[in-house]
Amino acid sequence: MATRHHRRSSRVFDARGRTREELFRTLGTSELGLSQSEIPARQQRYGLNQISFHRAHSPWWMLLQEFIALFPLLLLGAAALSFLADYLSPGEGYDLIGAALLGVVTLNAAVSFMQNYKVEKLMLSFLDYIPKEVALLRDGKQQLTDAKEVVPGDILSVQEGDKIPVDGVLLQAHQLLVDESVLSGESEPLNKSALNDGAVNEENTVSSGATVLKGSATLLATRTGRDTKIGSISELSRDVSQDLTPMQKELSYFVRRITWLALGIGLSFFIIGFFIGNPFWTNLIFAIGIIVANVPEGLLPTVTLALTQSSVRMGKRSALVKHILSVETLGSTTVICTDKTGTLTRNKLHVETLYLNFKEINQRNRTDYDSLPAAREASEIMALCNDVIATSDNHNGQKGFHGDPTEVALADFVEAHGGYGRIRDQFELLHSRPFDADLKYMSATYRTADGALYMTVKGAPDVIIDRCDRLHGEESFRTLTSQEKEQLAQQASHYAAQGLRVLALASSLVQKPEAEPQAMTFVGLVAMVDPPRPEVPAAVAACHSAGIRIVVMSGDKAETVAYIARKLDIVQDPRVVEGDQLAAMNAPRLEEVLRDEQVVFARIAPEQKLTIVEGFKALGEVVAVTGDGVNDAPALKRADIGIAMGQRGTDVAKEASDIILLDDNFATIVKAVEEGRAVYDNIKKFITYILTSNVPEILPFIAYVLLPIPLPITVVQILAIDLITDILPAIGLGNEPPESDIMQRPPRKRGERLVSYHTFIRSYGLIGPVEALLSFLVFFWVLESGGWHWAEPLSSNTILYGQATGAFLATIIFCQIGNVMACRTNRQSAASYLLRFNPWIWSGVAVEMLFILMIIYIPLFHGFFSTAGLPLWVWSGILFAPWIIFAIEELRKMLVRRGASWLMA
């Protein structure tokens, strides 16, 4: 079992610069592999060959976390005060408030926990990165063993399609081509060779997590588990700290403000009570009532439900939200730092351009290809000088190919222009020379139908052009001049400078199958690129419209990064900063570079991606990072929001992220940004809506203490507003569709508050007091009509008192109907929204109306809610109230649109 105190720094083995003999001696092994008897000791020393990409969380701990956030703690504190008040003064209904608050916190915790636990189970299902079984040599015998059991010193065999489970040195290699893009971010596969007589260099090493694209090899394991390169990046991402999300910061700010407001009002009237002669315990109970009345009990579940529903909607759009608070963070994003390979691009090469007889064939004139005289021979070379394996037809009925990505791209092109299999069936293979890194070409010789020996060659343009003396012209072959050779070389350099991968194609009739390629006929150049994903251009344009900057940071070469950034219109004139340049920068220089909106980053290491993210955050930007590779994980975790690709993304990237794109579609990010902006707007709307009713709930208690009047509203009625009538309309505001211009606005400023002083002024200084005034007017209207006189005692058991409190409650509820309609927009007139259907809002309004009619006219509810049946004439005042609220809000918004910013909500 791996020990918990495993430390990377004390045992990491560096193979570079060592000879074969030194490797075997230092690792205590031989060509026959390790002895089975020494494996337990080595496992004790090095640990198991496994990396914990995701620490499983205890469900009980996850549930506890839901209770100890700031907002739940505020409600639990209010519940404790309510039970204290009930203990001091039983029968006033404070026990109901305490129980309701506990119920709210528990319900909210359950909803949030279920969402997070569902994501936790999905994360655990992702984790299967290191292969389960490997072939290795022990005691001189080949055996299949669980990959977790591999230790440094083991000798392993890998072949095409395998994931390499350890860091190691190649002892034998046959045409080995590996893909390390998940580690380096570089899309180009790497040719690897075995260690012979010299010292170990990069070409002799392979890394855990890489994939064998072609060939086979035997390797000596030098590092396992957390000591591997992939393990070190995983550890780096674990050590990276995460900041609070903008929504967490804003809710924390709001909770502090509402707490101080409640305590301030409660303390003020606690002191006032002494001046008017009330005893200490009466003042304390009254102060507790004021404090608890200020706590918006319904806000916590409403926020949670709004974020959860938004997460569900994003899930339907193939975006898995791991943390519901991350939904809003996307809406405030100002910079998206994105990897290139597999995120902006398909992570699959395709033929972008051909150059035949000095004519360029690209996407615009691709249909001209088949009509060119040189096209047939170009297709033959691409098909015949190729080692890919053709796979069975897929669901589209097209042939698939497996092997070197470059050769797969050539085969795909030929398949679309004449048929790969049809061409190969016409020839008989006699000899093949694999690609040689020193010679820089590959050749294959075939027998034609008439018995001629036909050599096909592809390779580096400078090498191939130098070996050619003829050119495939319009109708025939002709001599290739020195000036034409120079022109071809310049064209190849032009393509390479654009970030394209360029090969030259040539052929020759030879006397012997094993002949050296000389005096060949030059056929053409083929330029390939890992193309942009088709949905990305529109997504980039949408980000620009929304004021969001996109920054490419990749491990790929500078030319390729610049080409993709320019092609996608991310930047117009790329300023490429490479890893070594970035490493030499001090903080002021880095800040200057990051402010340049044309900058892109190439050839950068994982820790440098982290530096870029931290640099943007230091500038006050809200940073989203997208990626799929292991090398992206530290930056994904440090970002304000990390977005991992679900299909090709590594487990490390998924674990470090906040959102996982299940369809790997960059365009989904734009939809998620829109959702994030909408949910922020909507939360702002329903907080404004919910806070408003606090004023007509608090003022009756203050008036009751200061004035000789009956208590206009009871504790039970306050609970009915906060937990019954206000909840559904608030949820409805949380589900309002985004406003039409939401993606044309710039991101909100980092200092902009979710609940600003303007919000408090609107709720506590304007609409709230108007609601209270209207409710008091109806309350006293009912009392006066029933014969009550000022300062006259009125028992809570009388019908008149029930009618008056019922009228007060009904007026608040109908005022809130006008308020919820007004809150459907922030600045624009809400008049057009009155008939716009939102099922949650209209259901909420229906529930409010049904509820108030039930508790007023059904005798069964009169005792509990302290109500009584109202005469019909009272409703004339109640039904007029919402229109007054709506009109005042429309006037306020009109003044805001005309420049009265102090009236902003």
Tab-separated table of C-alpha atoms in Angstrom, residues 256-553:
chain	number	residue	atom	x	y	z
A	256	ARG	CA	-23.051	40.932	6.238
A	257	ARG	CA	-25.098	43.969	5.201
A	258	ILE	CA	-28.475	42.442	6.066
A	259	THR	CA	-27.069	41.206	9.395
A	260	TRP	CA	-25.780	44.645	10.364
A	261	LEU	CA	-29.040	46.233	9.209
A	262	ALA	CA	-31.125	43.815	11.283
A	263	LEU	CA	-28.890	44.213	14.343
A	264	GLY	CA	-28.868	47.991	13.927
A	265	ILE	CA	-32.658	48.286	13.752
A	266	GLY	CA	-33.138	45.764	16.579
A	267	LEU	CA	-30.660	47.511	18.865
A	268	SER	CA	-32.139	50.935	18.093
A	269	PHE	CA	-35.617	49.908	19.145
A	270	PHE	CA	-34.255	47.946	22.104
A	271	ILE	CA	-32.891	51.283	23.357
A	272	ILE	CA	-36.062	53.207	22.391
A	273	GLY	CA	-38.068	50.724	24.475
A	274	PHE	CA	-36.288	51.873	27.619
A	275	PHE	CA	-37.129	55.522	26.902
A	276	ILE	CA	-40.844	54.735	26.612
A	277	GLY	CA	-40.803	52.708	29.827
A	278	ASN	CA	-40.857	49.074	28.677
A	279	PRO	CA	-39.164	46.439	30.881
A	280	PHE	CA	-35.877	44.775	29.793
A	281	TRP	CA	-37.346	41.405	28.766
A	282	THR	CA	-40.115	43.035	26.719
A	283	ASN	CA	-37.535	45.132	24.900
A	284	LEU	CA	-35.330	42.074	24.291
A	285	ILE	CA	-38.198	40.037	22.832
A	286	PHE	CA	-39.218	42.996	20.679
A	287	ALA	CA	-35.611	43.471	19.435
A	288	ILE	CA	-35.373	39.766	18.586
A	289	GLY	CA	-38.618	40.044	16.639
A	290	ILE	CA	-37.261	42.999	14.661
A	291	ILE	CA	-33.986	41.162	13.912
A	292	VAL	CA	-35.731	37.966	12.799
A	293	ALA	CA	-38.245	39.897	10.690
A	294	ASN	CA	-35.322	41.477	8.796
A	295	VAL	CA	-33.899	38.073	7.840
A	296	PRO	CA	-35.147	37.102	4.356
A	297	GLU	CA	-35.987	33.481	5.124
A	298	GLY	CA	-37.058	32.700	1.573
A	299	LEU	CA	-33.949	34.087	-0.098
A	300	LEU	CA	-31.598	31.153	0.536
A	301	PRO	CA	-33.780	28.432	-1.038
A	302	THR	CA	-34.687	30.800	-3.876
A	303	VAL	CA	-31.031	31.475	-4.722
A	304	THR	CA	-30.240	27.763	-4.479
A	305	LEU	CA	-33.183	26.799	-6.674
A	306	ALA	CA	-32.351	29.461	-9.261
A	307	LEU	CA	-28.735	28.277	-9.511
A	308	THR	CA	-29.771	24.615	-9.514
A	309	GLN	CA	-32.350	25.146	-12.258
A	310	SER	CA	-29.749	27.058	-14.263
A	311	SER	CA	-27.332	24.142	-13.775
A	312	VAL	CA	-30.004	21.727	-15.015
A	313	ARG	CA	-30.610	23.885	-18.098
A	314	MET	CA	-26.881	23.955	-18.789
A	315	GLY	CA	-26.778	20.185	-18.352
A	316	LYS	CA	-29.345	19.870	-21.124
A	317	ARG	CA	-26.949	21.921	-23.254
A	318	SER	CA	-24.128	19.452	-22.506
A	319	ALA	CA	-22.407	21.530	-19.819
A	320	LEU	CA	-21.996	19.694	-16.510
A	321	VAL	CA	-21.836	22.184	-13.639
A	322	LYS	CA	-19.817	20.762	-10.749
A	323	HIS	CA	-20.485	23.685	-8.395
A	324	ILE	CA	-23.772	25.549	-8.800
A	325	LEU	CA	-22.229	28.907	-7.819
A	326	SER	CA	-19.991	28.568	-10.898
A	327	VAL	CA	-22.998	29.228	-13.132
A	328	GLU	CA	-23.001	32.934	-12.389
A	329	THR	CA	-19.202	33.242	-12.576
A	330	LEU	CA	-19.279	32.607	-16.317
A	331	GLY	CA	-21.613	35.545	-16.704
A	332	SER	CA	-19.068	37.908	-15.168
A	333	THR	CA	-16.097	36.511	-17.122
A	334	THR	CA	-13.967	39.154	-18.838
A	335	VAL	CA	-11.129	36.946	-20.186
A	336	ILE	CA	-11.214	33.382	-21.525
A	337	CYS	CA	-7.756	31.787	-21.594
A	338	THR	CA	-8.018	28.819	-23.890
A	339	ASP	CA	-5.799	25.970	-24.939
A	340	LYS	CA	-5.584	25.396	-28.687
A	341	THR	CA	-5.310	21.665	-29.316
A	342	GLY	CA	-8.645	19.904	-28.927
A	343	THR	CA	-10.374	23.033	-27.648
A	344	LEU	CA	-10.266	25.501	-30.508
A	345	THR	CA	-9.191	22.802	-32.941
A	346	ARG	CA	-10.404	19.252	-33.662
A	347	ASN	CA	-7.157	17.608	-32.533
A	348	LYS	CA	-7.138	15.898	-35.918
A	349	LEU	CA	-5.034	16.941	-38.903
A	350	HIS	CA	-6.609	17.566	-42.284
A	351	VAL	CA	-5.269	18.662	-45.649
A	352	GLU	CA	-5.656	22.422	-45.812
A	353	THR	CA	-3.809	23.294	-49.053
A	354	LEU	CA	-2.101	21.581	-51.999
A	355	TYR	CA	0.380	23.165	-54.383
A	356	LEU	CA	0.464	21.376	-57.761
A	357	ASN	CA	2.324	22.768	-60.794
A	358	PHE	CA	2.557	26.172	-59.068
A	359	LYS	CA	-1.189	26.345	-58.524
A	360	GLU	CA	-2.662	26.467	-55.040
A	361	ILE	CA	-5.662	24.274	-54.213
A	362	ASN	CA	-7.417	25.275	-50.998
A	363	GLN	CA	-10.884	25.228	-49.437
A	364	ARG	CA	-12.234	27.796	-51.905
A	365	ASN	CA	-11.265	25.919	-55.080
A	366	ARG	CA	-11.049	22.337	-53.783
A	367	THR	CA	-13.382	21.157	-56.559
A	368	ASP	CA	-10.657	22.031	-59.114
A	369	TYR	CA	-8.340	19.377	-57.667
A	370	ASP	CA	-9.623	16.372	-59.607
A	371	SER	CA	-9.298	18.193	-62.932
A	372	LEU	CA	-5.569	18.874	-62.548
A	373	PRO	CA	-3.201	16.556	-64.440
A	374	ALA	CA	-0.960	16.116	-61.390
A	375	ALA	CA	-3.899	15.272	-59.101
A	376	ARG	CA	-3.998	11.566	-59.957
A	377	GLU	CA	-0.329	11.066	-59.173
A	378	ALA	CA	-0.553	13.184	-55.995
A	379	SER	CA	-3.419	11.000	-54.785
A	380	GLU	CA	-1.430	7.856	-55.616
A	381	ILE	CA	1.581	9.048	-53.587
A	382	MET	CA	-0.603	10.048	-50.609
A	383	ALA	CA	-2.303	6.630	-50.677
A	384	LEU	CA	0.658	4.373	-51.475
A	385	CYS	CA	3.389	6.037	-49.387
A	386	ASN	CA	1.249	5.531	-46.306
A	387	ASP	CA	1.129	3.019	-43.438
A	388	VAL	CA	-2.294	3.734	-41.975
A	389	ILE	CA	-4.679	0.924	-41.123
A	390	ALA	CA	-8.101	1.163	-42.737
A	391	THR	CA	-10.881	0.384	-40.257
A	392	SER	CA	-14.419	-0.827	-40.827
A	393	ASP	CA	-17.053	1.592	-42.047
A	394	ASN	CA	-18.551	3.809	-39.350
A	395	HIS	CA	-22.209	4.788	-38.963
A	396	ASN	CA	-21.903	7.297	-41.822
A	397	GLY	CA	-20.783	4.561	-44.197
A	398	GLN	CA	-17.329	6.167	-44.574
A	399	LYS	CA	-14.002	4.405	-44.176
A	400	GLY	CA	-11.953	5.293	-41.108
A	401	PHE	CA	-8.194	5.210	-40.646
A	402	HIS	CA	-5.886	4.580	-37.720
A	403	GLY	CA	-2.215	5.486	-37.364
A	404	ASP	CA	0.100	8.488	-37.705
A	405	PRO	CA	-2.143	11.622	-37.710
A	406	THR	CA	-0.274	13.010	-40.727
A	407	GLU	CA	-0.879	9.843	-42.745
A	408	VAL	CA	-4.488	9.636	-41.543
A	409	ALA	CA	-5.048	13.173	-42.901
A	410	LEU	CA	-3.591	12.169	-46.284
A	411	ALA	CA	-5.703	8.992	-46.378
A	412	ASP	CA	-8.867	10.934	-45.519
A	413	PHE	CA	-8.167	13.347	-48.354
A	414	VAL	CA	-7.571	10.575	-50.861
A	415	GLU	CA	-10.696	8.738	-49.683
A	416	ALA	CA	-12.714	11.848	-50.595
A	417	HIS	CA	-10.964	12.132	-53.995
A	418	GLY	CA	-10.955	8.780	-55.725
A	419	GLY	CA	-10.914	6.321	-52.856
A	420	TYR	CA	-7.945	5.206	-50.755
A	421	GLY	CA	-8.672	1.485	-51.090
A	422	ARG	CA	-9.394	1.695	-54.814
A	423	ILE	CA	-5.951	3.231	-55.491
A	424	ARG	CA	-4.040	0.749	-53.321
A	425	ASP	CA	-5.800	-2.213	-54.940
A	426	GLN	CA	-4.226	-1.290	-58.296
A	427	PHE	CA	-0.649	-1.784	-57.076
A	428	GLU	CA	1.474	-4.518	-55.475
A	429	LEU	CA	3.770	-3.447	-52.622
A	430	LEU	CA	7.378	-4.578	-53.092
A	431	HIS	CA	9.395	-2.514	-50.624
A	432	SER	CA	8.776	0.098	-47.927
A	433	ARG	CA	11.260	2.400	-46.228
A	434	PRO	CA	9.754	3.818	-42.966
A	435	PHE	CA	10.157	7.486	-42.175
A	436	ASP	CA	13.666	8.187	-40.952
A	437	ALA	CA	14.264	11.217	-38.725
A	438	ASP	CA	17.763	11.658	-40.175
A	439	LEU	CA	16.841	11.188	-43.844
A	440	LYS	CA	13.545	13.080	-43.394
A	441	TYR	CA	11.566	11.069	-45.899
A	442	MET	CA	9.564	7.859	-46.373
A	443	SER	CA	9.331	5.772	-49.529
A	444	ALA	CA	7.344	2.827	-50.827
A	445	THR	CA	7.908	0.934	-54.106
A	446	TYR	CA	5.070	-0.851	-55.951
A	447	ARG	CA	4.660	-2.953	-59.099
A	448	THR	CA	2.201	-1.417	-61.550
A	449	ALA	CA	-0.273	-3.317	-63.726
A	450	ASP	CA	2.189	-3.236	-66.648
A	451	GLY	CA	5.078	-4.508	-64.491
A	452	ALA	CA	6.972	-1.243	-63.915
A	453	LEU	CA	8.525	-0.430	-60.503
A	454	TYR	CA	6.874	2.708	-59.175
A	455	MET	CA	8.526	4.483	-56.193
A	456	THR	CA	6.412	6.946	-54.185
A	457	VAL	CA	8.107	9.336	-51.747
A	458	LYS	CA	6.979	11.941	-49.238
A	459	GLY	CA	9.064	13.967	-46.809
A	460	ALA	CA	10.573	17.295	-45.806
A	461	PRO	CA	10.268	19.773	-48.702
A	462	ASP	CA	13.949	20.811	-48.695
A	463	VAL	CA	15.090	17.173	-48.911
A	464	ILE	CA	12.583	16.105	-51.565
A	465	ILE	CA	13.022	19.200	-53.758
A	466	ASP	CA	16.800	18.675	-53.726
A	467	ARG	CA	16.342	15.059	-54.957
A	468	CYS	CA	14.078	16.030	-57.884
A	469	ASP	CA	15.112	17.047	-61.410
A	470	ARG	CA	11.759	16.933	-63.153
A	471	LEU	CA	8.301	18.452	-62.561
A	472	HIS	CA	4.839	17.078	-63.239
A	473	GLY	CA	3.544	19.856	-65.524
A	474	GLU	CA	0.186	20.553	-67.096
A	475	GLU	CA	0.176	17.685	-69.587
A	476	SER	CA	3.633	16.113	-69.306
A	477	PHE	CA	6.812	15.921	-67.298
A	478	ARG	CA	9.457	18.576	-67.817
A	479	THR	CA	12.800	19.625	-66.388
A	480	LEU	CA	12.666	21.339	-62.978
A	481	THR	CA	14.811	24.493	-63.124
A	482	SER	CA	16.846	25.915	-60.257
A	483	GLN	CA	14.603	28.985	-60.185
A	484	GLU	CA	11.546	26.738	-59.864
A	485	LYS	CA	13.217	24.792	-57.060
A	486	GLU	CA	13.768	28.083	-55.237
A	487	GLN	CA	10.130	29.048	-55.803
A	488	LEU	CA	8.917	25.709	-54.411
A	489	ALA	CA	11.173	26.049	-51.366
A	490	GLN	CA	9.846	29.559	-50.732
A	491	GLN	CA	6.246	28.339	-51.004
A	492	ALA	CA	6.942	25.540	-48.517
A	493	SER	CA	8.519	28.060	-46.130
A	494	HIS	CA	5.483	30.314	-46.545
A	495	TYR	CA	3.144	27.494	-45.505
A	496	ALA	CA	5.370	26.531	-42.571
A	497	ALA	CA	5.428	30.159	-41.381
A	498	GLN	CA	1.635	30.046	-41.267
A	499	GLY	CA	1.785	27.111	-38.875
A	500	LEU	CA	0.965	24.437	-41.451
A	501	ARG	CA	2.696	21.060	-41.536
A	502	VAL	CA	4.199	20.728	-45.018
A	503	LEU	CA	5.217	17.608	-46.944
A	504	ALA	CA	6.577	17.315	-50.458
A	505	LEU	CA	5.376	14.547	-52.812
A	506	ALA	CA	7.540	12.937	-55.492
A	507	SER	CA	7.764	9.763	-57.567
A	508	SER	CA	10.080	7.848	-59.859
A	509	LEU	CA	10.283	4.706	-61.990
A	510	VAL	CA	13.167	2.621	-60.628
A	511	GLN	CA	15.109	-0.498	-61.556
A	512	LYS	CA	15.213	-2.036	-58.071
A	513	PRO	CA	12.604	-1.909	-55.284
A	514	GLU	CA	15.299	-0.934	-52.720
A	515	ALA	CA	16.684	1.923	-54.860
A	516	GLU	CA	17.537	5.268	-53.247
A	517	PRO	CA	15.155	8.094	-54.205
A	518	GLN	CA	17.138	10.166	-56.717
A	519	ALA	CA	16.371	12.062	-59.939
A	520	MET	CA	12.669	12.039	-59.062
A	521	THR	CA	9.686	13.860	-60.479
A	522	PHE	CA	8.338	16.563	-58.154
A	523	VAL	CA	4.549	16.282	-57.928
A	524	GLY	CA	3.472	18.827	-55.316
A	525	LEU	CA	3.335	20.194	-51.794
A	526	VAL	CA	0.642	19.245	-49.308
A	527	ALA	CA	0.048	21.480	-46.266
A	528	MET	CA	-1.895	20.176	-43.271
A	529	VAL	CA	-3.256	21.728	-40.133
A	530	ASP	CA	-5.257	20.738	-37.084
A	531	PRO	CA	-8.328	22.710	-38.225
A	532	PRO	CA	-10.564	24.889	-36.076
A	533	ARG	CA	-13.717	23.258	-34.788
A	534	PRO	CA	-16.574	24.425	-37.039
A	535	GLU	CA	-18.592	25.980	-34.218
A	536	VAL	CA	-15.705	28.056	-32.851
A	537	PRO	CA	-15.751	31.094	-35.228
A	538	ALA	CA	-19.334	31.985	-34.309
A	539	ALA	CA	-18.528	31.462	-30.618
A	540	VAL	CA	-15.486	33.752	-30.882
A	541	ALA	CA	-17.590	36.436	-32.578
A	542	ALA	CA	-20.204	36.141	-29.820
A	543	CYS	CA	-17.514	36.552	-27.162
A	544	HIS	CA	-16.230	39.689	-28.873
A	545	SER	CA	-19.784	41.098	-29.002
A	546	ALA	CA	-20.162	40.357	-25.296
A	547	GLY	CA	-16.934	42.210	-24.493
A	548	ILE	CA	-15.060	39.044	-23.549
A	549	ARG	CA	-11.403	38.781	-24.540
A	550	ILE	CA	-10.018	35.422	-25.738
A	551	VAL	CA	-6.361	34.601	-25.119
A	552	VAL	CA	-4.748	31.505	-26.646
A	553	MET	CA	-2.091	29.808	-24.500
